[in-house]
Amino acid sequence: MKQLATITGLSLALAALSGCEADRISEKDFSLPEGNAMDGQEAFVYLHCYECHTIDGVELPPVLSDEPPYVELGGQVTQVKTYGQLVTSIINPSHKLAPGYPLETISEDGQSKMPLYNGYMTVQELIDIVSFLQPHYQVIVPQYHYRVYP
Ligand code: HEC
Protein backbone atom coordinates (compact mmCIF):
# COMPACT_ATOMS: atom_id res chain seq x y z
CA MET A 1 0.00 0.00 0.00
CA LYS A 2 2.79 2.32 0.96
CA GLN A 3 4.48 1.47 -2.31
CA LEU A 4 1.34 2.38 -4.23
CA ALA A 5 1.16 5.72 -2.46
CA THR A 6 4.79 6.39 -3.34
CA ILE A 7 4.16 5.55 -7.01
CA THR A 8 1.04 7.73 -7.10
CA GLY A 9 2.97 10.53 -5.45
CA LEU A 10 5.79 10.16 -7.92
CA SER A 11 3.55 10.19 -10.97
CA LEU A 12 1.73 13.26 -9.64
CA ALA A 13 5.05 15.01 -9.16
CA LEU A 14 6.11 14.01 -12.67
CA ALA A 15 2.86 15.29 -14.18
CA ALA A 16 3.29 18.59 -12.33
CA LEU A 17 6.87 18.82 -13.54
CA SER A 18 5.97 18.18 -17.17
CA GLY A 19 3.30 20.88 -16.82
CA CYS A 20 6.01 23.27 -15.68
CA GLU A 21 8.19 22.22 -18.60
CA ALA A 22 5.44 23.17 -21.07
CA ASP A 23 5.05 26.52 -19.29
CA ARG A 24 8.76 27.10 -19.35
CA ILE A 25 8.95 26.98 -23.15
CA SER A 26 5.68 28.83 -23.75
CA GLU A 27 5.87 32.03 -25.81
CA LYS A 28 2.89 33.41 -23.90
CA ASP A 29 3.25 37.13 -23.02
CA PHE A 30 6.13 37.61 -25.42
CA SER A 31 5.82 41.19 -26.56
CA LEU A 32 8.15 43.43 -28.56
CA PRO A 33 8.14 47.20 -28.12
CA GLU A 34 7.50 49.33 -31.22
CA GLY A 35 10.55 49.41 -33.52
CA ASN A 36 11.73 51.85 -36.15
CA ALA A 37 11.47 50.46 -39.68
CA MET A 38 13.94 52.98 -41.17
CA ASP A 39 16.60 52.07 -38.61
CA GLY A 40 15.74 48.44 -39.34
CA GLN A 41 16.51 48.86 -43.03
CA GLU A 42 19.85 50.45 -42.12
CA ALA A 43 20.65 47.59 -39.76
CA PHE A 44 19.66 45.10 -42.46
CA VAL A 45 22.28 46.67 -44.72
CA TYR A 46 25.15 47.10 -42.26
CA LEU A 47 24.68 43.60 -40.88
CA HIS A 48 24.93 42.39 -44.51
CA CYS A 49 21.62 40.53 -44.47
CA TYR A 50 21.22 41.51 -48.12
CA GLU A 51 24.05 39.16 -49.08
CA CYS A 52 21.56 36.31 -48.93
CA HIS A 53 18.22 38.09 -48.97
CA THR A 54 16.26 40.25 -51.32
CA ILE A 55 13.02 41.97 -50.42
CA ASP A 56 10.51 42.60 -53.15
CA GLY A 57 10.26 46.33 -53.83
CA VAL A 58 13.26 47.32 -51.68
CA GLU A 59 16.49 48.52 -53.23
CA LEU A 60 19.46 46.92 -51.52
CA PRO A 61 23.20 46.91 -52.30
CA PRO A 62 24.32 44.33 -54.87
CA VAL A 63 25.14 40.85 -53.62
CA LEU A 64 28.88 40.26 -53.23
CA SER A 65 29.33 36.53 -52.75
CA ASP A 66 29.22 34.18 -55.74
CA GLU A 67 26.64 31.70 -54.64
CA PRO A 68 24.71 32.92 -51.66
CA PRO A 69 21.94 30.71 -50.28
CA TYR A 70 19.44 33.10 -51.76
CA VAL A 71 16.15 33.52 -49.89
CA GLU A 72 13.54 36.16 -50.62
CA LEU A 73 11.97 37.91 -47.64
CA GLY A 74 8.55 39.53 -47.68
CA GLY A 75 6.15 38.91 -50.54
CA GLN A 76 2.91 37.05 -50.53
CA VAL A 77 2.06 34.70 -47.69
CA THR A 78 -1.17 32.96 -46.84
CA GLN A 79 -0.87 33.64 -43.11
CA VAL A 80 0.22 36.71 -41.19
CA LYS A 81 3.95 36.62 -40.49
CA THR A 82 4.03 37.27 -36.75
CA TYR A 83 6.90 39.02 -35.09
CA GLY A 84 7.35 35.88 -33.02
CA GLN A 85 8.08 34.01 -36.25
CA LEU A 86 10.38 36.72 -37.57
CA VAL A 87 12.34 37.02 -34.33
CA THR A 88 12.70 33.24 -34.20
CA SER A 89 13.88 33.12 -37.84
CA ILE A 90 16.60 35.61 -36.96
CA ILE A 91 17.83 34.45 -33.55
CA ASN A 92 17.21 30.73 -33.97
CA PRO A 93 17.29 30.15 -37.76
CA SER A 94 17.45 26.37 -37.62
CA HIS A 95 14.28 26.11 -35.52
CA LYS A 96 12.12 26.11 -38.64
CA LEU A 97 13.69 26.38 -42.07
CA ALA A 98 12.08 28.66 -44.65
CA PRO A 99 9.57 26.67 -46.72
CA GLY A 100 9.77 26.36 -50.49
CA TYR A 101 13.53 25.90 -50.95
CA PRO A 102 15.59 22.77 -51.64
CA LEU A 103 17.08 21.75 -48.27
CA GLU A 104 20.61 21.52 -49.71
CA THR A 105 20.42 25.18 -50.80
CA ILE A 106 19.46 26.60 -47.43
CA SER A 107 20.83 24.12 -44.90
CA GLU A 108 23.64 21.74 -44.07
CA ASP A 109 23.04 18.68 -41.85
CA GLY A 110 19.64 20.10 -40.92
CA GLN A 111 21.17 23.41 -39.77
CA SER A 112 20.33 26.70 -41.46
CA LYS A 113 23.12 28.26 -43.52
CA MET A 114 22.14 31.61 -42.04
CA PRO A 115 24.86 32.86 -39.70
CA LEU A 116 24.05 33.50 -36.03
CA TYR A 117 24.04 37.17 -35.15
CA ASN A 118 23.14 36.74 -31.50
CA GLY A 119 26.64 37.58 -30.25
CA TYR A 120 26.71 41.05 -31.78
CA MET A 121 23.27 42.15 -33.01
CA THR A 122 21.71 44.46 -30.43
CA VAL A 123 18.17 43.87 -29.22
CA GLN A 124 17.24 47.28 -30.66
CA GLU A 125 18.54 46.21 -34.08
CA LEU A 126 16.49 43.03 -33.87
CA ILE A 127 13.34 44.96 -32.97
CA ASP A 128 13.92 47.50 -35.76
CA ILE A 129 14.66 44.82 -38.37
CA VAL A 130 11.42 43.03 -37.49
CA SER A 131 9.52 46.35 -37.82
CA PHE A 132 11.18 46.85 -41.19
CA LEU A 133 10.48 43.34 -42.52
CA GLN A 134 6.96 42.76 -41.26
CA PRO A 135 5.10 45.21 -43.56
CA HIS A 136 6.74 43.60 -46.59
CA TYR A 137 4.70 40.45 -46.08
CA GLN A 138 1.40 40.68 -47.86
CA VAL A 139 -1.30 38.30 -46.71
CA ILE A 140 -3.33 36.85 -49.56
CA VAL A 141 -6.31 34.55 -49.44
CA PRO A 142 -5.36 31.25 -51.06
CA GLN A 143 -7.34 30.50 -54.22
CA TYR A 144 -8.80 27.05 -54.41
CA HIS A 145 -10.04 25.77 -57.72
CA TYR A 146 -12.75 23.20 -57.48
CA ARG A 147 -13.60 21.14 -60.48
CA VAL A 148 -17.19 21.77 -61.39
CA TYR A 149 -18.97 18.66 -62.61
CA PRO A 150 -21.83 19.27 -65.02
C1 HEC B 1 24.94 33.78 -45.51
C2 HEC B 1 23.54 33.94 -45.85
C3 HEC B 1 22.59 34.65 -44.95
C4 HEC B 1 22.72 35.86 -44.32
C5 HEC B 1 23.91 36.81 -44.37
C6 HEC B 1 21.46 36.12 -43.64
N1 HEC B 1 20.59 35.09 -43.85
FE1 HEC B 1 18.65 35.01 -43.28
N2 HEC B 1 18.47 33.19 -44.11
C7 HEC B 1 19.47 32.52 -44.80
C8 HEC B 1 18.98 31.22 -45.22
C9 HEC B 1 19.78 30.19 -45.98
C10 HEC B 1 17.64 31.13 -44.77
C11 HEC B 1 16.68 29.96 -45.00
C12 HEC B 1 16.88 28.91 -43.93
C13 HEC B 1 16.23 29.35 -42.65
O1 HEC B 1 14.98 29.46 -42.62
O2 HEC B 1 16.98 29.61 -41.69
C14 HEC B 1 17.35 32.38 -44.08
C15 HEC B 1 16.11 32.71 -43.53
C16 HEC B 1 15.79 33.92 -43.00
C17 HEC B 1 14.47 34.30 -42.57
C18 HEC B 1 13.20 33.44 -42.63
C19 HEC B 1 12.64 33.44 -44.02
C20 HEC B 1 11.38 32.61 -44.17
O3 HEC B 1 10.75 32.73 -45.25
O4 HEC B 1 11.04 31.82 -43.29
C21 HEC B 1 14.55 35.60 -42.11
C22 HEC B 1 13.42 36.45 -41.56
C23 HEC B 1 15.94 36.00 -42.25
N3 HEC B 1 16.65 34.97 -42.80
C24 HEC B 1 16.43 37.24 -41.87
C25 HEC B 1 17.76 37.59 -41.94
C26 HEC B 1 18.31 38.82 -41.39
C27 HEC B 1 17.49 39.88 -40.67
C28 HEC B 1 19.66 38.80 -41.63
C29 HEC B 1 20.68 39.80 -41.20
C30 HEC B 1 20.71 40.15 -39.80
C31 HEC B 1 19.95 37.58 -42.38
N4 HEC B 1 18.79 36.87 -42.53
C32 HEC B 1 21.19 37.24 -42.87
C33 HEC B 1 20.73 32.97 -45.08
C34 HEC B 1 21.24 34.17 -44.63
Short mmCIF file of N, CA and C in Angstrom, two decimals, residues 38-115:
data_model
loop_
_atom_site.label_atom_id
_atom_site.label_comp_id
_atom_site.label_asym_id
_atom_site.label_seq_id
_atom_site.Cartn_x
_atom_site.Cartn_y
_atom_site.Cartn_z
N MET A 38 12.82 52.36 -40.42
CA MET A 38 13.94 52.98 -41.17
C MET A 38 15.27 52.53 -40.59
N ASP A 39 15.37 52.55 -39.25
CA ASP A 39 16.60 52.07 -38.61
C ASP A 39 16.79 50.58 -38.93
N GLY A 40 15.68 49.87 -39.03
CA GLY A 40 15.74 48.44 -39.34
C GLY A 40 16.34 48.19 -40.71
N GLN A 41 15.95 49.03 -41.68
CA GLN A 41 16.51 48.86 -43.03
C GLN A 41 18.01 49.13 -43.01
N GLU A 42 18.41 50.16 -42.24
CA GLU A 42 19.85 50.45 -42.12
C GLU A 42 20.58 49.27 -41.50
N ALA A 43 20.01 48.72 -40.43
CA ALA A 43 20.65 47.59 -39.76
C ALA A 43 20.74 46.40 -40.70
N PHE A 44 19.70 46.20 -41.50
CA PHE A 44 19.66 45.10 -42.46
C PHE A 44 20.85 45.21 -43.42
N VAL A 45 21.18 46.47 -43.78
CA VAL A 45 22.28 46.67 -44.72
C VAL A 45 23.63 46.52 -44.00
N TYR A 46 23.80 47.20 -42.84
CA TYR A 46 25.15 47.10 -42.26
C TYR A 46 25.44 45.75 -41.61
N LEU A 47 24.42 44.96 -41.36
CA LEU A 47 24.68 43.60 -40.88
C LEU A 47 24.81 42.62 -42.07
N HIS A 48 24.72 43.17 -43.28
CA HIS A 48 24.93 42.39 -44.51
C HIS A 48 23.89 41.29 -44.74
N CYS A 49 22.68 41.51 -44.24
CA CYS A 49 21.62 40.53 -44.47
C CYS A 49 21.33 40.40 -45.97
N TYR A 50 21.55 41.50 -46.68
CA TYR A 50 21.22 41.51 -48.12
C TYR A 50 22.10 40.57 -48.93
N GLU A 51 23.19 40.08 -48.31
CA GLU A 51 24.05 39.16 -49.08
C GLU A 51 23.33 37.86 -49.41
N CYS A 52 22.32 37.53 -48.64
CA CYS A 52 21.56 36.31 -48.93
C CYS A 52 20.08 36.58 -49.13
N HIS A 53 19.66 37.82 -48.90
CA HIS A 53 18.22 38.09 -48.97
C HIS A 53 17.89 39.26 -49.87
N THR A 54 16.84 39.11 -50.63
CA THR A 54 16.26 40.25 -51.32
C THR A 54 14.89 40.48 -50.72
N ILE A 55 14.38 41.68 -50.88
CA ILE A 55 13.02 41.97 -50.42
C ILE A 55 12.33 42.65 -51.58
N ASP A 56 11.23 42.09 -52.00
CA ASP A 56 10.51 42.60 -53.15
C ASP A 56 10.21 44.09 -52.94
N GLY A 57 10.58 44.91 -53.90
CA GLY A 57 10.26 46.33 -53.83
C GLY A 57 11.23 47.15 -53.00
N VAL A 58 12.29 46.56 -52.48
CA VAL A 58 13.26 47.32 -51.68
C VAL A 58 14.61 47.29 -52.39
N GLU A 59 15.19 48.49 -52.57
CA GLU A 59 16.49 48.52 -53.23
C GLU A 59 17.59 48.29 -52.21
N LEU A 60 18.40 47.27 -52.45
CA LEU A 60 19.46 46.92 -51.52
C LEU A 60 20.78 46.88 -52.29
N PRO A 61 21.92 46.97 -51.59
CA PRO A 61 23.20 46.91 -52.30
C PRO A 61 23.34 45.59 -53.05
N PRO A 62 24.18 45.58 -54.11
CA PRO A 62 24.32 44.33 -54.87
C PRO A 62 24.97 43.23 -54.04
N VAL A 63 24.62 42.00 -54.35
CA VAL A 63 25.14 40.85 -53.62
C VAL A 63 26.61 40.63 -53.99
N LEU A 64 27.45 40.39 -52.97
CA LEU A 64 28.88 40.26 -53.23
C LEU A 64 29.32 38.81 -53.46
N SER A 65 28.82 37.90 -52.64
CA SER A 65 29.33 36.53 -52.75
C SER A 65 28.81 35.85 -54.02
N ASP A 66 29.55 34.83 -54.48
CA ASP A 66 29.22 34.18 -55.74
C ASP A 66 27.92 33.41 -55.70
N GLU A 67 27.82 32.54 -54.70
CA GLU A 67 26.64 31.70 -54.64
C GLU A 67 25.98 31.75 -53.28
N PRO A 68 25.33 32.84 -52.98
CA PRO A 68 24.71 32.92 -51.66
C PRO A 68 23.50 32.00 -51.59
N PRO A 69 23.21 31.44 -50.40
CA PRO A 69 21.94 30.71 -50.28
C PRO A 69 20.84 31.76 -50.32
N TYR A 70 20.25 31.93 -51.47
CA TYR A 70 19.44 33.10 -51.76
C TYR A 70 17.98 32.89 -51.35
N VAL A 71 17.52 33.68 -50.42
CA VAL A 71 16.15 33.52 -49.89
C VAL A 71 15.44 34.87 -49.92
N GLU A 72 14.30 34.90 -50.54
CA GLU A 72 13.54 36.16 -50.62
C GLU A 72 12.74 36.37 -49.33
N LEU A 73 12.78 37.58 -48.82
CA LEU A 73 11.97 37.91 -47.64
C LEU A 73 10.80 38.78 -48.09
N GLY A 74 9.73 38.76 -47.31
CA GLY A 74 8.55 39.53 -47.68
C GLY A 74 7.80 38.80 -48.79
N GLY A 75 6.92 39.53 -49.46
CA GLY A 75 6.15 38.91 -50.54
C GLY A 75 4.84 38.34 -50.02
N GLN A 76 4.25 37.52 -50.86
CA GLN A 76 2.91 37.05 -50.53
C GLN A 76 2.95 35.81 -49.64
N VAL A 77 2.17 35.85 -48.60
CA VAL A 77 2.06 34.70 -47.69
C VAL A 77 0.57 34.45 -47.44
N THR A 78 0.25 33.24 -47.05
CA THR A 78 -1.17 32.96 -46.84
C THR A 78 -1.56 33.18 -45.38
N GLN A 79 -0.57 33.38 -44.52
CA GLN A 79 -0.87 33.64 -43.11
C GLN A 79 -0.02 34.79 -42.65
N VAL A 80 -0.54 35.58 -41.73
CA VAL A 80 0.22 36.71 -41.19
C VAL A 80 1.57 36.22 -40.69
N LYS A 81 2.63 36.94 -41.02
CA LYS A 81 3.95 36.62 -40.49
C LYS A 81 4.04 37.34 -39.15
N THR A 82 4.03 36.61 -38.06
CA THR A 82 4.03 37.27 -36.75
C THR A 82 5.44 37.69 -36.39
N TYR A 83 5.53 38.65 -35.45
CA TYR A 83 6.90 39.02 -35.09
C TYR A 83 7.57 37.90 -34.31
N GLY A 84 6.77 37.05 -33.68
CA GLY A 84 7.35 35.88 -33.02
C GLY A 84 8.08 35.01 -34.04
N GLN A 85 7.45 34.83 -35.20
CA GLN A 85 8.08 34.01 -36.25
C GLN A 85 9.33 34.69 -36.80
N LEU A 86 9.23 36.01 -37.01
CA LEU A 86 10.38 36.72 -37.57
C LEU A 86 11.55 36.72 -36.60
N VAL A 87 11.27 37.02 -35.33
CA VAL A 87 12.34 37.02 -34.33
C VAL A 87 12.99 35.64 -34.28
N THR A 88 12.16 34.60 -34.27
CA THR A 88 12.70 33.24 -34.20
C THR A 88 13.56 32.94 -35.43
N SER A 89 13.09 33.36 -36.63
CA SER A 89 13.88 33.12 -37.84
C SER A 89 15.25 33.77 -37.74
N ILE A 90 15.33 34.89 -37.01
CA ILE A 90 16.60 35.61 -36.96
C ILE A 90 17.51 35.09 -35.84
N ILE A 91 16.93 34.84 -34.66
CA ILE A 91 17.83 34.45 -33.55
C ILE A 91 17.98 32.94 -33.39
N ASN A 92 17.13 32.19 -34.08
CA ASN A 92 17.21 30.73 -33.97
C ASN A 92 16.87 30.13 -35.34
N PRO A 93 17.68 30.45 -36.37
CA PRO A 93 17.29 30.15 -37.76
C PRO A 93 17.03 28.68 -38.05
N SER A 94 17.66 27.79 -37.32
CA SER A 94 17.45 26.37 -37.62
C SER A 94 16.16 25.82 -37.02
N HIS A 95 15.50 26.60 -36.18
CA HIS A 95 14.28 26.11 -35.52
C HIS A 95 13.25 25.65 -36.54
N LYS A 96 13.06 26.47 -37.58
CA LYS A 96 12.12 26.11 -38.64
C LYS A 96 12.67 26.70 -39.93
N LEU A 97 13.08 25.86 -40.85
CA LEU A 97 13.69 26.38 -42.07
C LEU A 97 12.62 26.98 -42.98
N ALA A 98 13.02 28.00 -43.74
CA ALA A 98 12.08 28.66 -44.65
C ALA A 98 11.50 27.64 -45.62
N PRO A 99 10.18 27.65 -45.81
CA PRO A 99 9.57 26.67 -46.72
C PRO A 99 9.80 27.06 -48.18
N GLY A 100 9.74 26.07 -49.06
CA GLY A 100 9.77 26.36 -50.49
C GLY A 100 11.15 26.37 -51.12
N TYR A 101 12.18 25.93 -50.38
CA TYR A 101 13.53 25.90 -50.95
C TYR A 101 14.10 24.49 -50.82
N PRO A 102 14.95 24.08 -51.80
CA PRO A 102 15.59 22.77 -51.64
C PRO A 102 16.47 22.80 -50.38
N LEU A 103 16.36 21.76 -49.55
CA LEU A 103 17.08 21.75 -48.27
C LEU A 103 18.58 21.97 -48.45
N GLU A 104 19.15 21.40 -49.56
CA GLU A 104 20.61 21.52 -49.71
C GLU A 104 21.03 22.96 -50.03
N THR A 105 20.09 23.78 -50.50
CA THR A 105 20.42 25.18 -50.80
C THR A 105 20.49 26.00 -49.51
N ILE A 106 19.58 25.71 -48.59
CA ILE A 106 19.46 26.60 -47.43
C ILE A 106 20.00 26.00 -46.14
N SER A 107 20.38 24.72 -46.16
CA SER A 107 20.83 24.12 -44.90
C SER A 107 21.94 23.11 -45.13
N GLU A 108 22.60 22.77 -44.03
CA GLU A 108 23.64 21.74 -44.07
C GLU A 108 23.46 20.89 -42.83
N ASP A 109 23.31 19.59 -42.98
CA ASP A 109 23.04 18.68 -41.85
C ASP A 109 21.86 19.17 -41.00
N GLY A 110 20.83 19.68 -41.65
CA GLY A 110 19.64 20.10 -40.92
C GLY A 110 19.78 21.48 -40.28
N GLN A 111 20.96 22.08 -40.38
CA GLN A 111 21.17 23.41 -39.77
C GLN A 111 21.10 24.48 -40.84
N SER A 112 20.44 25.60 -40.52
CA SER A 112 20.33 26.70 -41.46
C SER A 112 21.70 27.24 -41.84
N LYS A 113 21.85 27.66 -43.11
CA LYS A 113 23.12 28.26 -43.52
C LYS A 113 23.19 29.73 -43.10
N MET A 114 22.12 30.21 -42.49
CA MET A 114 22.14 31.61 -42.04
C MET A 114 23.05 31.73 -40.83
N PRO A 115 23.97 32.73 -40.86
CA PRO A 115 24.86 32.86 -39.70
C PRO A 115 24.11 33.32 -38.46
#
